[in-house]
PDB file of C-alpha atoms in Angstrom:
ATOM      1  CA  MET A   1       0.000   0.000   0.000  1.00 83.00           C
ATOM      2  CA  ARG A   2       1.223   3.487  -0.864  1.00 89.00           C
ATOM      3  CA  LEU A   3       1.092   6.037   1.966  1.00 94.00           C
ATOM      4  CA  LEU A   4       1.774   9.779   2.079  1.00 96.00           C
ATOM      5  CA  LEU A   5       3.226  11.064   5.357  1.00 97.00           C
ATOM      6  CA  VAL A   6       2.942  14.821   5.961  1.00 97.00           C
ATOM      7  CA  GLU A   7       5.079  15.745   8.990  1.00 96.00           C
ATOM      8  CA  ASP A   8       7.465  18.678   9.485  1.00 95.00           C
ATOM      9  CA  ASP A   9       9.457  17.178  12.382  1.00 93.00           C
ATOM     10  CA  VAL A  10      12.270  15.231  10.728  1.00 94.00           C
ATOM     11  CA  MET A  11      12.918  12.967  13.718  1.00 93.00           C
ATOM     12  CA  VAL A  12       9.248  12.109  14.138  1.00 93.00           C
ATOM     13  CA  ALA A  13       8.813  11.584  10.398  1.00 94.00           C
ATOM     14  CA  SER A  14      11.878   9.330  10.211  1.00 94.00           C
ATOM     15  CA  GLY A  15      10.584   7.135  13.027  1.00 94.00           C
ATOM     16  CA  ILE A  16       7.096   6.850  11.549  1.00 94.00           C
ATOM     17  CA  LYS A  17       8.435   6.166   8.063  1.00 93.00           C
ATOM     18  CA  LEU A  18      10.750   3.434   9.338  1.00 92.00           C
ATOM     19  CA  GLY A  19       7.958   1.736  11.288  1.00 93.00           C
ATOM     20  CA  LEU A  20       5.471   1.901   8.431  1.00 93.00           C
ATOM     21  CA  SER A  21       8.036   0.750   5.886  1.00 89.00           C
ATOM     22  CA  ASP A  22       8.868  -2.246   8.070  1.00 87.00           C
ATOM     23  CA  ALA A  23       5.131  -3.026   8.099  1.00 86.00           C
ATOM     24  CA  GLY A  24       5.092  -3.177   4.305  1.00 84.00           C
ATOM     25  CA  TYR A  25       3.937   0.309   3.324  1.00 89.00           C
ATOM     26  CA  ALA A  26       5.614   2.284   0.551  1.00 89.00           C
ATOM     27  CA  VAL A  27       5.969   5.603   2.390  1.00 92.00           C
ATOM     28  CA  ASP A  28       6.455   8.958   0.664  1.00 93.00           C
ATOM     29  CA  TRP A  29       7.225  11.855   3.001  1.00 95.00           C
ATOM     30  CA  VAL A  30       6.795  15.623   2.652  1.00 96.00           C
ATOM     31  CA  GLY A  31       7.422  18.271   5.309  1.00 95.00           C
ATOM     32  CA  SER A  32       4.836  20.945   4.505  1.00 96.00           C
ATOM     33  CA  GLY A  33       1.165  21.317   3.686  1.00 95.00           C
ATOM     34  CA  GLU A  34       1.978  23.281   0.558  1.00 96.00           C
ATOM     35  CA  ARG A  35       4.139  20.495  -0.868  1.00 96.00           C
ATOM     36  CA  ALA A  36       1.570  17.892   0.178  1.00 95.00           C
ATOM     37  CA  GLU A  37      -1.163  19.785  -1.680  1.00 95.00           C
ATOM     38  CA  GLU A  38       0.929  19.707  -4.874  1.00 94.00           C
ATOM     39  CA  VAL A  39       1.515  15.981  -4.520  1.00 93.00           C
ATOM     40  CA  LEU A  40      -2.097  15.115  -3.680  1.00 93.00           C
ATOM     41  CA  ARG A  41      -3.327  17.149  -6.636  1.00 91.00           C
ATOM     42  CA  ALA A  42      -1.323  15.015  -9.081  1.00 89.00           C
ATOM     43  CA  GLU A  43      -0.779  11.587  -7.487  1.00 89.00           C
ATOM     44  CA  VAL A  44      -2.962   8.878  -5.970  1.00 87.00           C
ATOM     45  CA  PHE A  45      -2.243   7.290  -2.581  1.00 91.00           C
ATOM     46  CA  ASP A  46      -3.986   4.526  -0.650  1.00 90.00           C
ATOM     47  CA  VAL A  47      -3.891   6.454   2.639  1.00 93.00           C
ATOM     48  CA  ALA A  48      -2.497   9.738   4.029  1.00 96.00           C
ATOM     49  CA  VAL A  49      -1.142  10.486   7.512  1.00 97.00           C
ATOM     50  CA  ILE A  50      -1.210  14.247   8.170  1.00 96.00           C
ATOM     51  CA  ASP A  51       0.123  16.171  11.152  1.00 94.00           C
ATOM     52  CA  ILE A  52      -2.015  19.156  12.177  1.00 91.00           C
ATOM     53  CA  GLY A  53       0.849  21.330  13.423  1.00 89.00           C
ATOM     54  CA  LEU A  54       2.510  22.037  10.080  1.00 92.00           C
ATOM     55  CA  PRO A  55       4.270  25.340   9.324  1.00 91.00           C
ATOM     56  CA  GLY A  56       2.335  27.620   6.964  1.00 92.00           C
ATOM     57  CA  MET A  57      -0.705  25.653   5.835  1.00 94.00           C
ATOM     58  CA  ASP A  58      -1.697  23.445   8.765  1.00 93.00           C
ATOM     59  CA  GLY A  59      -2.999  19.911   8.511  1.00 92.00           C
ATOM     60  CA  LEU A  60      -6.633  20.923   8.931  1.00 91.00           C
ATOM     61  CA  GLU A  61      -6.501  23.294   5.967  1.00 94.00           C
ATOM     62  CA  LEU A  62      -4.653  20.678   3.925  1.00 95.00           C
ATOM     63  CA  THR A  63      -7.357  18.123   4.710  1.00 93.00           C
ATOM     64  CA  ARG A  64     -10.048  20.592   3.648  1.00 92.00           C
ATOM     65  CA  ARG A  65      -8.294  21.315   0.363  1.00 93.00           C
ATOM     66  CA  LEU A  66      -7.559  17.727  -0.586  1.00 91.00           C
ATOM     67  CA  ARG A  67     -11.300  16.936  -0.540  1.00 91.00           C
ATOM     68  CA  LYS A  68     -11.964  19.457  -3.309  1.00 89.00           C
ATOM     69  CA  PRO A  69     -12.705  18.396  -6.916  1.00 87.00           C
ATOM     70  CA  GLY A  70      -9.595  18.311  -9.051  1.00 84.00           C
ATOM     71  CA  MET A  71      -7.445  16.599  -6.445  1.00 88.00           C
ATOM     72  CA  ALA A  72      -6.222  13.208  -7.664  1.00 86.00           C
ATOM     73  CA  SER A  73      -6.302  11.907  -4.079  1.00 85.00           C
ATOM     74  CA  ARG A  74      -9.535  13.581  -2.953  1.00 86.00           C
ATOM     75  CA  LYS A  75     -10.978  10.245  -1.759  1.00 88.00           C
ATOM     76  CA  VAL A  76      -7.859   9.066   0.071  1.00 91.00           C
ATOM     77  CA  PRO A  77      -8.481   7.966   3.699  1.00 93.00           C
ATOM     78  CA  VAL A  78      -6.864  10.486   6.082  1.00 95.00           C
ATOM     79  CA  LEU A  79      -5.430   9.838   9.538  1.00 95.00           C
ATOM     80  CA  ILE A  80      -4.753  13.092  11.412  1.00 93.00           C
ATOM     81  CA  LEU A  81      -1.868  13.309  13.914  1.00 91.00           C
ATOM     82  CA  THR A  82      -1.693  16.025  16.535  1.00 84.00           C
ATOM     83  CA  ALA A  83      -0.401  16.953  19.968  1.00 79.00           C
ATOM     84  CA  ARG A  84      -3.670  18.813  20.582  1.00 69.00           C
ATOM     85  CA  ASP A  85      -6.032  17.055  22.931  1.00 68.00           C
ATOM     86  CA  ALA A  86      -8.954  19.457  22.631  1.00 67.00           C
ATOM     87  CA  LEU A  87     -12.332  18.059  21.608  1.00 73.00           C
ATOM     88  CA  GLN A  88     -12.886  21.037  19.284  1.00 76.00           C
ATOM     89  CA  ASP A  89      -9.745  20.201  17.296  1.00 75.00           C
ATOM     90  CA  ARG A  90     -10.799  16.575  16.896  1.00 76.00           C
ATOM     91  CA  VAL A  91     -14.305  17.531  15.794  1.00 81.00           C
ATOM     92  CA  GLN A  92     -12.983  20.129  13.363  1.00 83.00           C
ATOM     93  CA  GLY A  93     -10.578  17.668  11.797  1.00 81.00           C
ATOM     94  CA  LEU A  94     -13.309  15.072  11.266  1.00 83.00           C
ATOM     95  CA  ASP A  95     -15.731  17.669   9.913  1.00 87.00           C
ATOM     96  CA  LEU A  96     -13.140  18.855   7.389  1.00 86.00           C
ATOM     97  CA  GLY A  97     -12.780  15.369   5.927  1.00 87.00           C
ATOM     98  CA  ALA A  98     -10.393  13.397   8.137  1.00 90.00           C
ATOM     99  CA  ASP A  99     -11.349   9.764   8.694  1.00 92.00           C
ATOM    100  CA  ASP A 100      -9.555   9.158  11.988  1.00 92.00           C
ATOM    101  CA  TYR A 101      -7.537  11.004  14.597  1.00 90.00           C
ATOM    102  CA  MET A 102      -4.520  10.098  16.745  1.00 91.00           C
ATOM    103  CA  ILE A 103      -3.030  12.148  19.570  1.00 89.00           C
ATOM    104  CA  LYS A 104       0.740  12.220  20.051  1.00 86.00           C
ATOM    105  CA  PRO A 105       2.498  10.408  21.572  1.00 87.00           C
ATOM    106  CA  PHE A 106       1.134   7.138  20.236  1.00 89.00           C
ATOM    107  CA  GLU A 107       2.280   3.549  19.819  1.00 92.00           C
ATOM    108  CA  LEU A 108       3.059   2.226  16.340  1.00 92.00           C
ATOM    109  CA  PRO A 109       0.878  -0.920  16.682  1.00 92.00           C
ATOM    110  CA  GLU A 110      -2.169   1.292  17.270  1.00 94.00           C
ATOM    111  CA  MET A 111      -1.347   3.403  14.212  1.00 95.00           C
ATOM    112  CA  LEU A 112      -0.993   0.261  12.096  1.00 93.00           C
ATOM    113  CA  ALA A 113      -4.345  -1.029  13.341  1.00 92.00           C
ATOM    114  CA  ARG A 114      -6.029   2.286  12.538  1.00 93.00           C
ATOM    115  CA  LEU A 115      -4.489   2.354   9.071  1.00 94.00           C
ATOM    116  CA  ARG A 116      -5.697  -1.182   8.383  1.00 89.00           C
ATOM    117  CA  ALA A 117      -9.193  -0.134   9.472  1.00 88.00           C
ATOM    118  CA  LEU A 118      -9.118   2.895   7.171  1.00 90.00           C
ATOM    119  CA  LEU A 119      -7.989   0.785   4.228  1.00 86.00           C
ATOM    120  CA  ARG A 120     -10.719  -1.789   4.890  1.00 81.00           C
ATOM    121  CA  ARG A 121     -13.306   0.973   5.031  1.00 82.00           C
ATOM    122  CA  SER A 122     -12.080   2.515   1.789  1.00 77.00           C
ATOM    123  CA  GLN A 123     -12.324  -0.862   0.055  1.00 71.00           C
ATOM    124  CA  ALA A 124     -15.687  -1.703   1.668  1.00 63.00           C
ATOM    125  CA  ALA A 125     -14.073  -4.612   3.501  1.00 59.00           C
ATOM    126  CA  THR A 126     -15.262  -5.674   6.945  1.00 57.00           C
ATOM    127  CA  SER A 127     -12.401  -7.825   8.174  1.00 66.00           C
ATOM    128  CA  ALA A 128      -8.637  -7.672   8.625  1.00 75.00           C
ATOM    129  CA  VAL A 129      -8.523 -10.946   6.679  1.00 85.00           C
ATOM    130  CA  LEU A 130      -8.450 -10.521   2.905  1.00 87.00           C
ATOM    131  CA  SER A 131      -9.491 -13.548   0.895  1.00 89.00           C
ATOM    132  CA  PHE A 132      -9.902 -14.808  -2.629  1.00 91.00           C
ATOM    133  CA  GLY A 133     -11.096 -18.359  -3.095  1.00 92.00           C
ATOM    134  CA  PRO A 134      -9.069 -20.565  -0.737  1.00 93.00           C
ATOM    135  CA  VAL A 135      -6.347 -17.955  -0.150  1.00 93.00           C
ATOM    136  CA  GLU A 136      -6.431 -15.766   2.960  1.00 92.00           C
ATOM    137  CA  LEU A 137      -4.201 -12.895   4.020  1.00 91.00           C
ATOM    138  CA  ASP A 138      -4.443 -11.980   7.708  1.00 90.00           C
ATOM    139  CA  THR A 139      -3.211  -8.375   7.646  1.00 85.00           C
ATOM    140  CA  ALA A 140      -3.364  -7.968  11.427  1.00 80.00           C
ATOM    141  CA  ASN A 141      -1.178 -10.993  12.194  1.00 84.00           C
ATOM    142  CA  ARG A 142       0.825 -10.959   8.937  1.00 86.00           C
ATOM    143  CA  ARG A 143      -0.082 -14.533   7.999  1.00 91.00           C
ATOM    144  CA  ALA A 144      -0.878 -15.912   4.553  1.00 93.00           C
ATOM    145  CA  SER A 145      -2.560 -19.282   4.135  1.00 94.00           C
ATOM    146  CA  ALA A 146      -4.785 -21.384   1.891  1.00 92.00           C
ATOM    147  CA  VAL A 147      -7.224 -24.234   2.391  1.00 86.00           C
ATOM    148  CA  ARG A 148      -6.761 -27.404   0.333  1.00 78.00           C
ATOM    149  CA  ASP A 149      -8.436 -30.743   0.919  1.00 75.00           C
ATOM    150  CA  GLY A 150      -9.859 -29.393   4.152  1.00 78.00           C
ATOM    151  CA  GLN A 151      -6.450 -28.475   5.546  1.00 85.00           C
ATOM    152  CA  ARG A 152      -5.078 -24.969   5.998  1.00 89.00           C
ATOM    153  CA  ALA A 153      -1.503 -24.514   4.812  1.00 90.00           C
ATOM    154  CA  THR A 154       0.796 -21.568   5.430  1.00 93.00           C
ATOM    155  CA  ILE A 155       2.038 -19.629   2.402  1.00 94.00           C
ATOM    156  CA  GLU A 156       5.480 -18.184   2.996  1.00 94.00           C
ATOM    157  CA  LEU A 157       5.794 -14.706   1.487  1.00 93.00           C
ATOM    158  CA  GLY A 158       8.645 -12.229   1.297  1.00 89.00           C
ATOM    159  CA  PRO A 159       7.885  -8.568   2.183  1.00 85.00           C
ATOM    160  CA  ARG A 160       7.380  -7.461  -1.416  1.00 86.00           C
ATOM    161  CA  GLU A 161       5.452 -10.596  -2.348  1.00 91.00           C
ATOM    162  CA  TRP A 162       3.160  -9.760   0.580  1.00 91.00           C
ATOM    163  CA  THR A 163       2.701  -6.189  -0.687  1.00 88.00           C
ATOM    164  CA  VAL A 164       1.828  -7.341  -4.205  1.00 90.00           C
ATOM    165  CA  LEU A 165      -0.634  -9.978  -2.991  1.00 93.00           C
ATOM    166  CA  GLU A 166      -2.245  -7.583  -0.515  1.00 90.00           C
ATOM    167  CA  TYR A 167      -2.774  -5.028  -3.286  1.00 89.00           C
ATOM    168  CA  LEU A 168      -4.231  -7.654  -5.630  1.00 91.00           C
ATOM    169  CA  LEU A 169      -6.581  -8.935  -2.915  1.00 90.00           C
ATOM    170  CA  MET A 170      -7.704  -5.435  -1.965  1.00 84.00           C
ATOM    171  CA  HIS A 171      -8.782  -4.850  -5.568  1.00 83.00           C
ATOM    172  CA  ALA A 172      -9.990  -8.343  -6.540  1.00 85.00           C
ATOM    173  CA  PRO A 173     -11.791  -9.305  -8.703  1.00 85.00           C
ATOM    174  CA  LYS A 174     -10.782  -6.154 -10.578  1.00 88.00           C
ATOM    175  CA  PRO A 175      -7.343  -6.119 -12.211  1.00 89.00           C
ATOM    176  CA  ALA A 176      -4.465  -4.112 -10.764  1.00 89.00           C
ATOM    177  CA  SER A 177      -2.246  -2.090 -13.063  1.00 89.00           C
ATOM    178  CA  LYS A 178       1.462  -2.745 -13.207  1.00 87.00           C
ATOM    179  CA  GLU A 179       2.099   0.945 -12.531  1.00 85.00           C
ATOM    180  CA  LYS A 180       0.011   0.910  -9.348  1.00 83.00           C
ATOM    181  CA  LEU A 181       1.734  -2.237  -8.141  1.00 86.00           C
ATOM    182  CA  LEU A 182       5.102  -0.564  -8.661  1.00 84.00           C
ATOM    183  CA  GLN A 183       3.950   2.476  -6.691  1.00 80.00           C
ATOM    184  CA  ALA A 184       2.669   0.234  -3.904  1.00 81.00           C
ATOM    185  CA  LEU A 185       6.099  -1.365  -3.737  1.00 81.00           C
ATOM    186  CA  THR A 186       8.321   1.694  -3.879  1.00 78.00           C
ATOM    187  CA  GLY A 187       6.519   5.054  -3.932  1.00 72.00           C
ATOM    188  CA  TRP A 188       9.097   7.713  -4.800  1.00 71.00           C
ATOM    189  CA  ASP A 189      11.998   5.529  -3.693  1.00 65.00           C
ATOM    190  CA  LYS A 190      12.605   3.801  -7.009  1.00 62.00           C
ATOM    191  CA  GLU A 191      14.533   0.883  -5.616  1.00 66.00           C
ATOM    192  CA  ILE A 192      13.168  -1.543  -8.189  1.00 69.00           C
ATOM    193  CA  THR A 193      12.401  -1.375 -11.897  1.00 72.00           C
ATOM    194  CA  PRO A 194       9.034  -2.075 -13.547  1.00 72.00           C
ATOM    195  CA  ASN A 195      10.427  -5.403 -14.759  1.00 80.00           C
ATOM    196  CA  ALA A 196      11.007  -6.412 -11.143  1.00 82.00           C
ATOM    197  CA  VAL A 197       7.228  -6.437 -10.612  1.00 86.00           C
ATOM    198  CA  GLU A 198       7.118  -9.385 -13.014  1.00 89.00           C
ATOM    199  CA  VAL A 199       9.611 -11.213 -10.816  1.00 89.00           C
ATOM    200  CA  TYR A 200       7.344 -10.922  -7.761  1.00 90.00           C
ATOM    201  CA  ILE A 201       4.303 -11.860  -9.847  1.00 92.00           C
ATOM    202  CA  SER A 202       6.137 -14.971 -11.062  1.00 94.00           C
ATOM    203  CA  ARG A 203       7.059 -15.948  -7.512  1.00 94.00           C
ATOM    204  CA  LEU A 204       3.466 -15.476  -6.360  1.00 94.00           C
ATOM    205  CA  ARG A 205       2.172 -17.603  -9.225  1.00 94.00           C
ATOM    206  CA  GLY A 206       4.335 -20.466  -8.056  1.00 94.00           C
ATOM    207  CA  LYS A 207       2.951 -20.141  -4.516  1.00 94.00           C
ATOM    208  CA  LEU A 208      -0.730 -19.577  -5.380  1.00 94.00           C
ATOM    209  CA  GLU A 209      -1.358 -21.958  -8.282  1.00 92.00           C
ATOM    210  CA  PRO A 210      -0.999 -25.127  -6.165  1.00 91.00           C
ATOM    211  CA  HIS A 211      -3.947 -23.760  -4.148  1.00 91.00           C
ATOM    212  CA  GLY A 212      -6.195 -23.051  -7.123  1.00 90.00           C
ATOM    213  CA  VAL A 213      -5.537 -19.312  -7.577  1.00 93.00           C
ATOM    214  CA  ALA A 214      -4.001 -18.040 -10.804  1.00 92.00           C
ATOM    215  CA  LEU A 215      -2.455 -14.678 -11.624  1.00 92.00           C
ATOM    216  CA  ARG A 216      -3.586 -13.707 -15.103  1.00 92.00           C
ATOM    217  CA  SER A 217      -1.522 -11.184 -17.082  1.00 91.00           C
ATOM    218  CA  ILE A 218      -3.627  -8.561 -18.856  1.00 89.00           C
ATOM    219  CA  ARG A 219      -1.559  -7.317 -21.763  1.00 86.00           C
ATOM    220  CA  GLY A 220      -0.745  -3.636 -21.611  1.00 83.00           C
ATOM    221  CA  PHE A 221      -2.322  -3.204 -18.172  1.00 88.00           C
ATOM    222  CA  GLY A 222      -1.438  -5.497 -15.293  1.00 89.00           C
ATOM    223  CA  TYR A 223      -2.658  -8.567 -13.435  1.00 93.00           C
ATOM    224  CA  ARG A 224      -5.799 -10.140 -12.003  1.00 92.00           C
ATOM    225  CA  LEU A 225      -6.478 -12.977  -9.572  1.00 94.00           C
ATOM    226  CA  GLU A 226      -8.579 -15.820 -10.958  1.00 92.00           C
ATOM    227  CA  LEU A 227      -9.719 -19.188  -9.668  1.00 90.00           C
ATOM    228  CA  HIS A 228      -8.681 -22.377 -11.446  1.00 80.00           C
ATOM    229  CA  GLU A 229      -8.432 -26.068 -10.739  1.00 71.00           C
ATOM    230  CA  PRO A 230      -5.320 -26.783  -8.692  1.00 62.00           C
ATOM    231  CA  PRO A 231      -2.965 -29.475  -9.982  1.00 61.00           C
ATOM    232  CA  ALA A 232      -3.470 -32.954  -8.612  1.00 60.00           C
ATOM    233  CA  PRO A 233      -1.212 -33.742  -5.649  1.00 58.00           C
TER     234      PRO A 233
END
């Protein structure tokens, strides 16, 4: 999942980015509301984490602006961060378009749980477990598994394989574009090439097909999960 972090405190931002990256998010970071507005106008993210106490344009004004027509990310779920504990600030943030609110200091596991909830809500999902046919991805406990012949088997996934499968499951049965998968993997940190996406897709195919789930390539676009008959044991 691709996340935009808007935080002016470099130390705080570094800690949040490290924790979220370790949890599998592709995190892009900006330090001002003005820069965030430019980015959100042109690029699409799966979720945004915005600090209220930004210099210049604060996080509340940024949240108000990103909900306007013409913003590429106007429907992105927003988690507001703030050191303010006043009820009025929380109400104002929610009224301006924020989806959730966290007061600093906070623990990373709670932030991760809130982000998972926001992503489920944005995808009209009701559970932390994503599924397609026999395959299940438990996003809360970071476990992948599949049922075959009445038995549940663990599917071992690397961090980027997890990210690709999570993105595909979040959008199934619709196809996912190769470009969006690349963004979900890296964001602005172009550590991998577009061709590398095919490597992770190939690895996933080898792990999913024995359980009756195929990854179909859609020429010129991307990939889609489909059910098929698993090979005989």
